[in-house]
Coordinates of C-alpha atoms in Angstrom, one line a residue:
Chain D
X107 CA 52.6 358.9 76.9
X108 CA 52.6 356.1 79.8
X109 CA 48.8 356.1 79.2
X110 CA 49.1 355.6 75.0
X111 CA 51.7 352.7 76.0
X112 CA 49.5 350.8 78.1
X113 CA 46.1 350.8 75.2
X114 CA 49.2 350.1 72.3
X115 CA 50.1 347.1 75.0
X116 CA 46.3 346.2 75.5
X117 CA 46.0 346.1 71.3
X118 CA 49.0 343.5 71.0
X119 CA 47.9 341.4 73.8
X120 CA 44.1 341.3 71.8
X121 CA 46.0 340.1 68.8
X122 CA 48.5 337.6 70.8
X123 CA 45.0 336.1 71.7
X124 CA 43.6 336.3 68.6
X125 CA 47.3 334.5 67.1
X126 CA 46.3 332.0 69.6
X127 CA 43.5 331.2 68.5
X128 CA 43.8 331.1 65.0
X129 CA 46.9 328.8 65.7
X130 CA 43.8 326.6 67.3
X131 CA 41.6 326.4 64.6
X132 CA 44.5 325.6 61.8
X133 CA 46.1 322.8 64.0
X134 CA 42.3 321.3 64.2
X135 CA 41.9 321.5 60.3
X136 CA 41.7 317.9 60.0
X137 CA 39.5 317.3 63.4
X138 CA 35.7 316.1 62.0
X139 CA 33.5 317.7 63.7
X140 CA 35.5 320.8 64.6
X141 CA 33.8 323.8 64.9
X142 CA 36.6 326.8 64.4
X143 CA 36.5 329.5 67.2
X144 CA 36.7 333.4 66.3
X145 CA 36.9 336.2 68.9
X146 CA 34.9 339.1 69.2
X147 CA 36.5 342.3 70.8
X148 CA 35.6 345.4 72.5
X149 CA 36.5 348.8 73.4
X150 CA 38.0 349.5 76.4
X151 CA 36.6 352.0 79.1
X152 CA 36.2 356.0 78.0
X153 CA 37.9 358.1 79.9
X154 CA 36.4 361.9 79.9
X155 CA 39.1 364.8 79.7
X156 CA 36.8 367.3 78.7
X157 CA 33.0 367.3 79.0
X158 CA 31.2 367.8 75.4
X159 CA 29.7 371.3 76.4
X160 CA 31.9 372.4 78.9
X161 CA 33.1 375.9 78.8
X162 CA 36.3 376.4 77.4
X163 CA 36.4 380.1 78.2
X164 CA 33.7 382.7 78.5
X165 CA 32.4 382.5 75.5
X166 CA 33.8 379.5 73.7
X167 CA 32.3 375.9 74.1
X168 CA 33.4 373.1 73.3
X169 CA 31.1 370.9 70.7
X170 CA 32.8 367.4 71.2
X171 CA 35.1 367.6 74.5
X172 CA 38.4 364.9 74.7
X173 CA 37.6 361.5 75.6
X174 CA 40.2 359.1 75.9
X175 CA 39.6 355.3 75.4
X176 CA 42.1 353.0 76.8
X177 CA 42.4 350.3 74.4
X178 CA 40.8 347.2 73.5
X179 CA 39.8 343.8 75.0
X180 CA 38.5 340.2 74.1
X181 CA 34.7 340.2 75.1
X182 CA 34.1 336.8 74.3
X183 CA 35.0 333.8 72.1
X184 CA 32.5 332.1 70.2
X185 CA 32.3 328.9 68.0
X186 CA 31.3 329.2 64.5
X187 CA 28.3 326.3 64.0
X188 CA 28.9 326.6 60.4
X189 CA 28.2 323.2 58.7
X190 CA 31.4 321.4 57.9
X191 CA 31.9 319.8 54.3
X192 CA 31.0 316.2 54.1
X193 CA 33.7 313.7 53.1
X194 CA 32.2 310.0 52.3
X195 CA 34.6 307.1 54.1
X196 CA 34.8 303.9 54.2
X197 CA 33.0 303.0 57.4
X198 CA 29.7 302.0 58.1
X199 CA 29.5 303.5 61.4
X200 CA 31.1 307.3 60.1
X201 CA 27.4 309.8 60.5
X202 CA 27.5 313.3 59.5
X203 CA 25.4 315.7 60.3
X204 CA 23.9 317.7 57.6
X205 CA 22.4 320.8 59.5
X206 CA 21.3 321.4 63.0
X207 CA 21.9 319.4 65.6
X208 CA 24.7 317.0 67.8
X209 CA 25.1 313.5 68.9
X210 CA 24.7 312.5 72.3
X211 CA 27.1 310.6 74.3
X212 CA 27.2 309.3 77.7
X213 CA 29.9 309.7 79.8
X214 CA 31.1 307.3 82.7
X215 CA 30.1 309.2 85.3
X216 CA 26.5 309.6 84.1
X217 CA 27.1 313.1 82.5
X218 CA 25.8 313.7 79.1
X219 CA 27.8 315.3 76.2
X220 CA 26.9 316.8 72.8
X221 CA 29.2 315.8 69.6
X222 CA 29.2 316.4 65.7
X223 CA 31.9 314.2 65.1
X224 CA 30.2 310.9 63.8
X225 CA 32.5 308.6 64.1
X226 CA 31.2 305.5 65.8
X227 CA 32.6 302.5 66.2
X228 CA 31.3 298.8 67.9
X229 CA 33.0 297.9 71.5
X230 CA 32.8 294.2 72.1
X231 CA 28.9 293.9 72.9
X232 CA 28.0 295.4 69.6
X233 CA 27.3 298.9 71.1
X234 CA 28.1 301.9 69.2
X235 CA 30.8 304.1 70.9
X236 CA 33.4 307.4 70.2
X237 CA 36.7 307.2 69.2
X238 CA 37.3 307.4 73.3
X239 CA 34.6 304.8 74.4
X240 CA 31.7 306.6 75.2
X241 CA 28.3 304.8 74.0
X242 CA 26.4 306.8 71.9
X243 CA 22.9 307.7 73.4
X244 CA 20.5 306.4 73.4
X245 CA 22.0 303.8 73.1
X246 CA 22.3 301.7 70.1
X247 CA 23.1 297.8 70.1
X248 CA 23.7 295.7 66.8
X249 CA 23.1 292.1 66.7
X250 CA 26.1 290.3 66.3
X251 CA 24.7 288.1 63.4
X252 CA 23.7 291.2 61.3
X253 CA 25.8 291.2 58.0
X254 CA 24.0 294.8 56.4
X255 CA 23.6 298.0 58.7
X256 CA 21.4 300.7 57.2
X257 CA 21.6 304.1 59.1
X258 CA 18.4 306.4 57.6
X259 CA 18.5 310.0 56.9
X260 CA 16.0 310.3 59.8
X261 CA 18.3 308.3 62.1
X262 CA 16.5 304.8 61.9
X263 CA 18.8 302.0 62.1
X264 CA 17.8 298.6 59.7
X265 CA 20.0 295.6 60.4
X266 CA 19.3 292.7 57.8
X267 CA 20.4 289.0 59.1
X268 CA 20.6 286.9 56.2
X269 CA 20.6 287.8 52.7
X270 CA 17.1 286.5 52.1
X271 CA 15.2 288.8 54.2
X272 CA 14.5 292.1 54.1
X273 CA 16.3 294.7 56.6
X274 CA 14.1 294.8 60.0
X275 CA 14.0 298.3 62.2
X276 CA 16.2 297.9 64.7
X277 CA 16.2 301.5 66.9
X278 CA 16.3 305.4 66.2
X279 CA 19.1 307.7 66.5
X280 CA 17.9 310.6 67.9
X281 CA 19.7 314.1 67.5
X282 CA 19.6 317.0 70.3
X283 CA 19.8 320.6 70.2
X284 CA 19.8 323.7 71.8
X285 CA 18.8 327.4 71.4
X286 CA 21.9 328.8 71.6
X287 CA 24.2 326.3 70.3
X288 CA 26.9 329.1 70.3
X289 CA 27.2 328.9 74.2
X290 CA 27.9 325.3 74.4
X291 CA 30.8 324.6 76.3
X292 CA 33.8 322.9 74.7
X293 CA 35.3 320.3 76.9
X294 CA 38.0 318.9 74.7
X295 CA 37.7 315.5 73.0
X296 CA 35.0 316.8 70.0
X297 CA 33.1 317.1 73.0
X298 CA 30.8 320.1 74.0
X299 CA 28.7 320.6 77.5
X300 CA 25.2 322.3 77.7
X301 CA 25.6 325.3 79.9
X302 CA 22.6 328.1 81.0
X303 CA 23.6 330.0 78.1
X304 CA 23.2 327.3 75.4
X305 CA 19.9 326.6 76.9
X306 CA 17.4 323.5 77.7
X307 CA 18.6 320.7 75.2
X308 CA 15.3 319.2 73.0
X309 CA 15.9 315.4 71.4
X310 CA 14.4 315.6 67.9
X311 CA 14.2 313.4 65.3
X312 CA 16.8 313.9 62.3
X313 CA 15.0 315.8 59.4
X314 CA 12.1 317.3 61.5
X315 CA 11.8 321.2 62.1
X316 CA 15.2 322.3 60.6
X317 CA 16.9 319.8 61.9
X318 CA 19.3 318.1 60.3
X319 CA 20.0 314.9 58.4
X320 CA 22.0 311.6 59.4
X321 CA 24.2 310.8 56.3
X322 CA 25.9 307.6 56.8
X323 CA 29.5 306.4 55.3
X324 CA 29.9 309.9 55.7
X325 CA 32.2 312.4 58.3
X326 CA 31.9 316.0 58.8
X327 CA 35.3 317.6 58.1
X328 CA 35.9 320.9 60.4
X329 CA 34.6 324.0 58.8
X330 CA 38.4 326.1 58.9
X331 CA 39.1 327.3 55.8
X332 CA 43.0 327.1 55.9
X333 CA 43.3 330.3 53.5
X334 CA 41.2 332.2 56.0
X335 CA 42.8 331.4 59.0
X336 CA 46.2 332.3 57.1
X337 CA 45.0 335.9 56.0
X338 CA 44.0 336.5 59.2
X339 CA 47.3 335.2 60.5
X340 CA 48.8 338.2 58.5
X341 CA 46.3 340.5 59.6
X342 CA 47.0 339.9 63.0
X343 CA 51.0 340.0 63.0
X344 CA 51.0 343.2 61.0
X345 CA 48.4 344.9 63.6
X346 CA 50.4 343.6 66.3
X347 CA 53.7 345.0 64.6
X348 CA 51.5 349.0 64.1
X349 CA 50.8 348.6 68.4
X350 CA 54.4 347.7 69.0
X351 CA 55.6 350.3 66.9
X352 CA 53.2 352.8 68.7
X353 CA 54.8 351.9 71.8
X354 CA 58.1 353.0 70.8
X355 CA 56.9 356.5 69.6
X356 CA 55.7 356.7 72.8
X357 CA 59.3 355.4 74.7
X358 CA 61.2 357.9 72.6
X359 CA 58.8 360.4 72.7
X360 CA 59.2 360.2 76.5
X361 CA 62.5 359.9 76.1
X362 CA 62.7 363.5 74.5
X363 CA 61.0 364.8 77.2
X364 CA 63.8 363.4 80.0
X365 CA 66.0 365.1 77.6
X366 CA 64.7 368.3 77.8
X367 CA 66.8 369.3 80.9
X368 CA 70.2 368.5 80.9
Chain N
X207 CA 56.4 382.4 69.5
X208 CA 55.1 386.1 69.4
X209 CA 51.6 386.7 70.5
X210 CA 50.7 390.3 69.9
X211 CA 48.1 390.4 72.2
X212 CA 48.2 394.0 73.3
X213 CA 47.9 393.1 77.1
X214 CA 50.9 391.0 76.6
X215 CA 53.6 391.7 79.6
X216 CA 57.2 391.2 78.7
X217 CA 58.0 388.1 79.6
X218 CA 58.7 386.5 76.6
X219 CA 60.7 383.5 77.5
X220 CA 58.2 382.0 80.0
X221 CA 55.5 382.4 78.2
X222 CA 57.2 380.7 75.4
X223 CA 57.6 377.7 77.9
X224 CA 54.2 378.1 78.4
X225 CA 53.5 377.4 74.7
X226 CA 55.6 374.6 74.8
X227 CA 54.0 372.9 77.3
X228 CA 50.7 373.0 75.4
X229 CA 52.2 372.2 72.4
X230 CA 53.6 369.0 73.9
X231 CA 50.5 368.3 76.2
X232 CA 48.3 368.3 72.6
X233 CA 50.5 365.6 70.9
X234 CA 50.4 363.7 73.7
X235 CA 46.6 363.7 73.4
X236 CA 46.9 362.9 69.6
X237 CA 49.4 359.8 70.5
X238 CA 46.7 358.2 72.9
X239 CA 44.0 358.8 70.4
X240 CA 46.6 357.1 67.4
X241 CA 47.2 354.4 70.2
X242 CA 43.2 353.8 70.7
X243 CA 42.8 353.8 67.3
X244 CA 45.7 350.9 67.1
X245 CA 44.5 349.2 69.7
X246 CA 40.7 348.8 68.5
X247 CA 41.5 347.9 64.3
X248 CA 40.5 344.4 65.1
X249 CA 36.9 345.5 67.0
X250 CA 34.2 344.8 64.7
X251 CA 31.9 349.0 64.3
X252 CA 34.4 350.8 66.0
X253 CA 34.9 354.0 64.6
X254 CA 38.2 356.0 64.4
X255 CA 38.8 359.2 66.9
X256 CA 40.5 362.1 65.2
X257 CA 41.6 364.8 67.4
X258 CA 41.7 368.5 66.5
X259 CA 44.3 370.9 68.0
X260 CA 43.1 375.0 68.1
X261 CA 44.3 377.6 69.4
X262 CA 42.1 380.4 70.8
X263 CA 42.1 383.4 72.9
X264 CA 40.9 382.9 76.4
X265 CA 40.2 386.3 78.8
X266 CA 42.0 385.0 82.1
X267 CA 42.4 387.6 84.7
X268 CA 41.7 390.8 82.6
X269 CA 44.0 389.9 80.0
X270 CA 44.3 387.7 77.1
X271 CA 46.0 384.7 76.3
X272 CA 46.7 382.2 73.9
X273 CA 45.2 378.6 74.5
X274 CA 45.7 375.4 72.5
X275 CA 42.7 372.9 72.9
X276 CA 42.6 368.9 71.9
X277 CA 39.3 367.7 71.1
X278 CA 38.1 364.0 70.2
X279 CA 35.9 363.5 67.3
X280 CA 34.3 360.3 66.2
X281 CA 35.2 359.5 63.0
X282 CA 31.7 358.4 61.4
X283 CA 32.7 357.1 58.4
X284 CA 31.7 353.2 57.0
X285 CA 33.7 350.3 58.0
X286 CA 34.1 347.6 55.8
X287 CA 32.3 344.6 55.3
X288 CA 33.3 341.7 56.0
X289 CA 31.2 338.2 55.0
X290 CA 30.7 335.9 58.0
X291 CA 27.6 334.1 57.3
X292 CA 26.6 333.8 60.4
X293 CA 22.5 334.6 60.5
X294 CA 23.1 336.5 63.7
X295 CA 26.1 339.0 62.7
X296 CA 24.3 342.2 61.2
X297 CA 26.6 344.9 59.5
X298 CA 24.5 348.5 59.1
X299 CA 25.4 349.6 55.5
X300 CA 24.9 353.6 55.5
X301 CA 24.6 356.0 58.4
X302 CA 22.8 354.8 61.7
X303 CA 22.4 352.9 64.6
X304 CA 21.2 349.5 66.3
X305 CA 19.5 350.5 69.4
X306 CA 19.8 348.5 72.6
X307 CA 18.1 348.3 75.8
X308 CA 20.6 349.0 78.5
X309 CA 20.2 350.0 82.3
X310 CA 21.2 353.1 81.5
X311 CA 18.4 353.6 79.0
X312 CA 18.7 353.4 75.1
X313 CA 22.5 353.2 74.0
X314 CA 23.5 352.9 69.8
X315 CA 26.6 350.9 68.9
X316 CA 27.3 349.5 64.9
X317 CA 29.1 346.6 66.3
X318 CA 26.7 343.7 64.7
X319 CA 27.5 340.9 66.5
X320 CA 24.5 339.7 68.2
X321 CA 23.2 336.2 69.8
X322 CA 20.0 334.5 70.6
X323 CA 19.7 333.6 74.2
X324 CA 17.9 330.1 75.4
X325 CA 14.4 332.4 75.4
X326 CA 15.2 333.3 71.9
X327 CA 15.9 337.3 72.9
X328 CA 18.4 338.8 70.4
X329 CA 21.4 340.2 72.5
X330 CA 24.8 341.9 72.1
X331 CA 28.2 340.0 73.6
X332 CA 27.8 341.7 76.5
X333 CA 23.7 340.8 77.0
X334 CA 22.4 344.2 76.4
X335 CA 18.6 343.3 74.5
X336 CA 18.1 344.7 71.1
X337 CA 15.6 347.3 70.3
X338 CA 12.7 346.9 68.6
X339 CA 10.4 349.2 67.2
X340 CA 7.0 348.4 69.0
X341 CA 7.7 345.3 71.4
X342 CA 10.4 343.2 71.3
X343 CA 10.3 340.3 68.6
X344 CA 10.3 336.5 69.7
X345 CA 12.2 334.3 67.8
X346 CA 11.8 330.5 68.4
X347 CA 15.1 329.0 69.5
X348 CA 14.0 325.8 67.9
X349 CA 12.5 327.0 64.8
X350 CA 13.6 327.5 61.2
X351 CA 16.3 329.9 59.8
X352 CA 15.8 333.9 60.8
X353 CA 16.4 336.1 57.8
X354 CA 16.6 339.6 58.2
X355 CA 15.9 342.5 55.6
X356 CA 17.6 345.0 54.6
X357 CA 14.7 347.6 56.0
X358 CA 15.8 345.5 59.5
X359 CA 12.5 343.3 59.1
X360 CA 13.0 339.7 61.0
X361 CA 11.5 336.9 59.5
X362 CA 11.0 333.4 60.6
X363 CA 10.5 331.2 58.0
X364 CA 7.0 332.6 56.3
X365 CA 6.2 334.6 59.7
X366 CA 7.0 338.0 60.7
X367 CA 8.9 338.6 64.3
X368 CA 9.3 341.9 64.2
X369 CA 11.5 345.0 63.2
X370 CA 14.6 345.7 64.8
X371 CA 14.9 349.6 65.6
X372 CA 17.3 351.2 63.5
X373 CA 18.3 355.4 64.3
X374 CA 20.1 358.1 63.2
X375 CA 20.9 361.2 64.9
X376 CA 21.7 364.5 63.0
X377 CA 24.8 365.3 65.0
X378 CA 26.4 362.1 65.6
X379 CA 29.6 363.5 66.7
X380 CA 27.8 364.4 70.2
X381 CA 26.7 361.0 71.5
X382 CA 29.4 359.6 73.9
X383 CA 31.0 356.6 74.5
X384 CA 30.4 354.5 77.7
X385 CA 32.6 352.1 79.5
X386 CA 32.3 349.4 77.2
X387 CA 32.0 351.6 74.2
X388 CA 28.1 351.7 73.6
X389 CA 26.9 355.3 72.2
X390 CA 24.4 356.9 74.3
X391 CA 22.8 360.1 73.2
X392 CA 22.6 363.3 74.9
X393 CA 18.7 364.5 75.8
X394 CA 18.5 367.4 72.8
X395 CA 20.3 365.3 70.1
X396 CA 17.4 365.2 67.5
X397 CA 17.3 362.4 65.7
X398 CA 17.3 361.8 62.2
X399 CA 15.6 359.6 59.4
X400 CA 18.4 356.6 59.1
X401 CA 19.9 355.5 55.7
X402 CA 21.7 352.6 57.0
X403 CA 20.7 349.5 55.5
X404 CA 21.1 345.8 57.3
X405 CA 23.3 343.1 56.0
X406 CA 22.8 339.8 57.3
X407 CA 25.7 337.5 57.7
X408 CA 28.3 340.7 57.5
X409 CA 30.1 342.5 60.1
X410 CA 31.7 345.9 59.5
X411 CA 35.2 346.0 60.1
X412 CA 36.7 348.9 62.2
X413 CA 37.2 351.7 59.8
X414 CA 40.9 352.5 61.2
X415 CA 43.6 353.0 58.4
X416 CA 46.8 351.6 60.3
X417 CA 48.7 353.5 57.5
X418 CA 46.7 356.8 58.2
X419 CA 47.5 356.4 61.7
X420 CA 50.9 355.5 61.3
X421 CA 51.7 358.4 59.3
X422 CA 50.3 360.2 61.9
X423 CA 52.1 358.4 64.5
X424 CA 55.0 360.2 62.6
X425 CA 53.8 363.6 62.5
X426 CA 52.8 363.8 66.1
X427 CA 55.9 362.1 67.4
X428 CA 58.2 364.7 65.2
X429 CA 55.7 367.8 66.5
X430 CA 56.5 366.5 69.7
X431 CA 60.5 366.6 69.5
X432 CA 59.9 370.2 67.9
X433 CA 58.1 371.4 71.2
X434 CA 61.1 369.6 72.9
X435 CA 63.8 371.3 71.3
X436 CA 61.8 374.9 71.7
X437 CA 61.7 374.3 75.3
X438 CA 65.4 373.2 75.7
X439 CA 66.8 376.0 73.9
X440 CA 64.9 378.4 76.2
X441 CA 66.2 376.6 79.1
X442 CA 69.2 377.6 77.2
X443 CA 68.6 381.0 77.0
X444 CA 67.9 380.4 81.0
X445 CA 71.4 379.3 81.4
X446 CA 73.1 381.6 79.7
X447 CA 71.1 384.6 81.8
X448 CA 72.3 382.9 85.2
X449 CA 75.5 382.0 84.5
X450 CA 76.3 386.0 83.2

């Protein structure tokens, strides 16, 4: 009974986490660039009772044996790349990604972080920066006189001066990705770190091998679907309530057995 | 509570205690396999335990006696699908296998969630390589979508990686569950031609029935108090003898 208690208490503490994270992904629902998070669980550790085999007497055997399992726990949590829906603004400076790939953004200490949240701004000198301040890399400078910016599909950047002239190529914004984009860390911020499991990071140009496509006056809305976050909301309280309730068979069914002797 | 085993001795309320015992020690066994099954309806291919409860006569010490036995049994059936669209979650649709390279040699689990490492090596959560049939398939990290067939064919764009091994056994109920719930096979399990089929961008869902189990969550707890009650009126029957 003490046993069947502590997997029932290891199934509600997988869906606390799991309450946890949805609660994550819906207050994010309006984040661009948010990529939602889902777990992925795991059995817990076997426990052999009985051999399959073994000998049960002398001449009985027994085909499958008792194996207890203890429960269940999270193995990992992983971000779901999906691509988000793009929503057309306003701004000049708002780049989505359409496919593969992330922004990259230098930090002030030199470190380098990966983004799909393409909303850029201008700091004083004209440089293009996050939300927070970080210049985009590499970095991207617009004249001060330009009166049209032009952001390409493949990431080229045309500023046009005067009316009269046609837009000149300014610089390229190049995109960066990884083999395993799943194992980038998240660091808060819309901003994810390259780890050993996300692998050696490649700049490639937008639109080349799969990769994909800089849409400008455009931002990336997070890909949660509210309606699936909220069914699996339910899913999760009602298996939570069937462990719970587990437990207590198991309390009163120990209960009965203190009873036994009076 | 009567036996009728012709060897039986006379001592009818102990053994009846006995029987209680047993009968109590089996639904405790059922409760921990209804609390496993709980515990695991959000894992993604797990499959259900049933238990089984017999009875049976034993030869212990030149006479006979009535046992009761608990066995597991994994519950085979299919899980089901859930869309993810993820290129890299696999659901098997039928009976069978995925194969992965372990330490511990070839292990089988249904649990489709896989990931492409930095060298572009399929994997499970927990790094164990998939199996391939012939040598392992490379899939560029950098390259175009993977599609897979339902045969379990991996293609990269126009180009073929490679085919993912797919097995069945013709006992399944024999292969046993490690620490992290992998299947491993005993050596004289035969295998068996596999119907399964692959589904990209599915993962089966555990095929636990939380109202199955909760109705058996009833059962056993109420078998339970009825092993309880046999035992306390023998203790009874105990009390009245001393007391006399």
């Amino acid at each position: 009974m003490i046993r069947a208690m502590m997997t029932a208490a290891s199934g509600m503490k997988v869906q606390e986490m799991q309450v946890d994270t949805i609660a994550n992904n819906i207050a994010n629902v309006n984040t661009a660039g948010f990529k939602k998070n889902e777990l992925a669980f795991r059995e817990m550790l076997y426990e052999t009772l009985k051999e399959p085999g073994a000998k049960t007497a002398a001449n009985a055997m027994s085909p499958t044996g008792l194996q207890i399992g203890s429960g269940a726990e999270v193995a990992s949590s992983v971000k779901i790349m999906r691509q988000g829906e793009l929503q057309p603004t306003s701004s000049t400076f708002d780049m989505a990604i359409q496919g593969q790939g992330f922004f990259r953004v230098l930090l002030g200490n030199g470190d380098f972080r990966y983004t799909r949240d393409g909303s850029f701004r201008q700091d004083g000198d004209g440089v293009l920066v996050t939300a927070e301040g970080y210049p985009l890399d590499p970095r991207v400078q617009i004249p001060t006189d330009a009166i049209e910016i032009i952001i390409g599909e493949d990431g080229t950047i045309s500023v046009a001066k005067d009316e009269a002239t046609a837009p000149e190529t300014l610089t390229n914004i190049s995109l960066f990705r990884f083999p395993n984009p799943t194992g980038l860390k998240a660091m808060g911020g819309n901003l994810y770190g390259a780890t050993q499991s996300s692998g050696p990071v490649q700049e490639v140009t937008p639109g080349e091998n799969g990769t994909g496509l800089i849409r400008q006056g455009y931002q990336e809305r997070s890909n949660v679907a509210v309606v699936d976050e909220l069914v699996a909301l339910i899913l999760a309280q009602r298996n939570y309530e069937t462990n719970s309730r587990a437990i207590r068979v198991s309390d009163e069914m120990l209960q009965q057995v203190n009873q036994m002797v009076r | 509570m009567a036996h009728g085993t012709p060897f039986a001795p006379a001592a009818g309320m102990n053994r009846g205690l006995y029987s209680g015992v047993q009968a109590m020690a089996a639904s405790e066994r059922r409760l921990e396999a209804i609390a496993t099954n709980l515990a695991n309806v959000s894992v993604h291919g797990y499959k259900r335990r049933g238990t089984s409860t017999q009875s049976f006569d034993a030869a212990l010490q030149g006479r006979l006696e009535r046992q009761v036995t608990t066995r597991t049994r994994i519950d085979f059936s299919q899980g089901m699908l859930e869309e993810t669209g993820e290129p890299f979650d696999l659901a098997l649709f039928g009976a069978g296998f995925f194969a992965l390279e372990t330490p511990h040699g070839e292990a089988y689990t249904r649990g489709g969630r896989f990931h492409i490492d930095a060298a572009g090596l399929l994997q499970t959560q927990d790094g164990f390589p998939i199996a391939w049939e012939g040598g392992r398939g490379a899939i560029d990290p950098q390259g175009t979508e993977v599609r897979v067939d339902p045969d379990g064919q991996v293609w990269q764009g126009q180009a073929q990686v490679g085919r993912l091994r797919l097995v069945d056994f013709a006992d399944p109920a024999r292969l046993q569950p490690d620490r992290m719930g992998y299947l491993h096979a005993p050596a004289d399990l035969a295998p068996r031609a596999r119907e399964a089929e692959v589904r990209q961008g599915h993962l089966e869902r555990s095929n636990v029935s939380a109202l199955d189990e909760m109705v058996a969550l009833i059962a056993t707890q109420r078998s339970h108090e009825s092993a309880a009650r046999l035992m306390s009126s023998i203790e009874q029957g105990y009390r009245r003898l001393t007391a006399r």
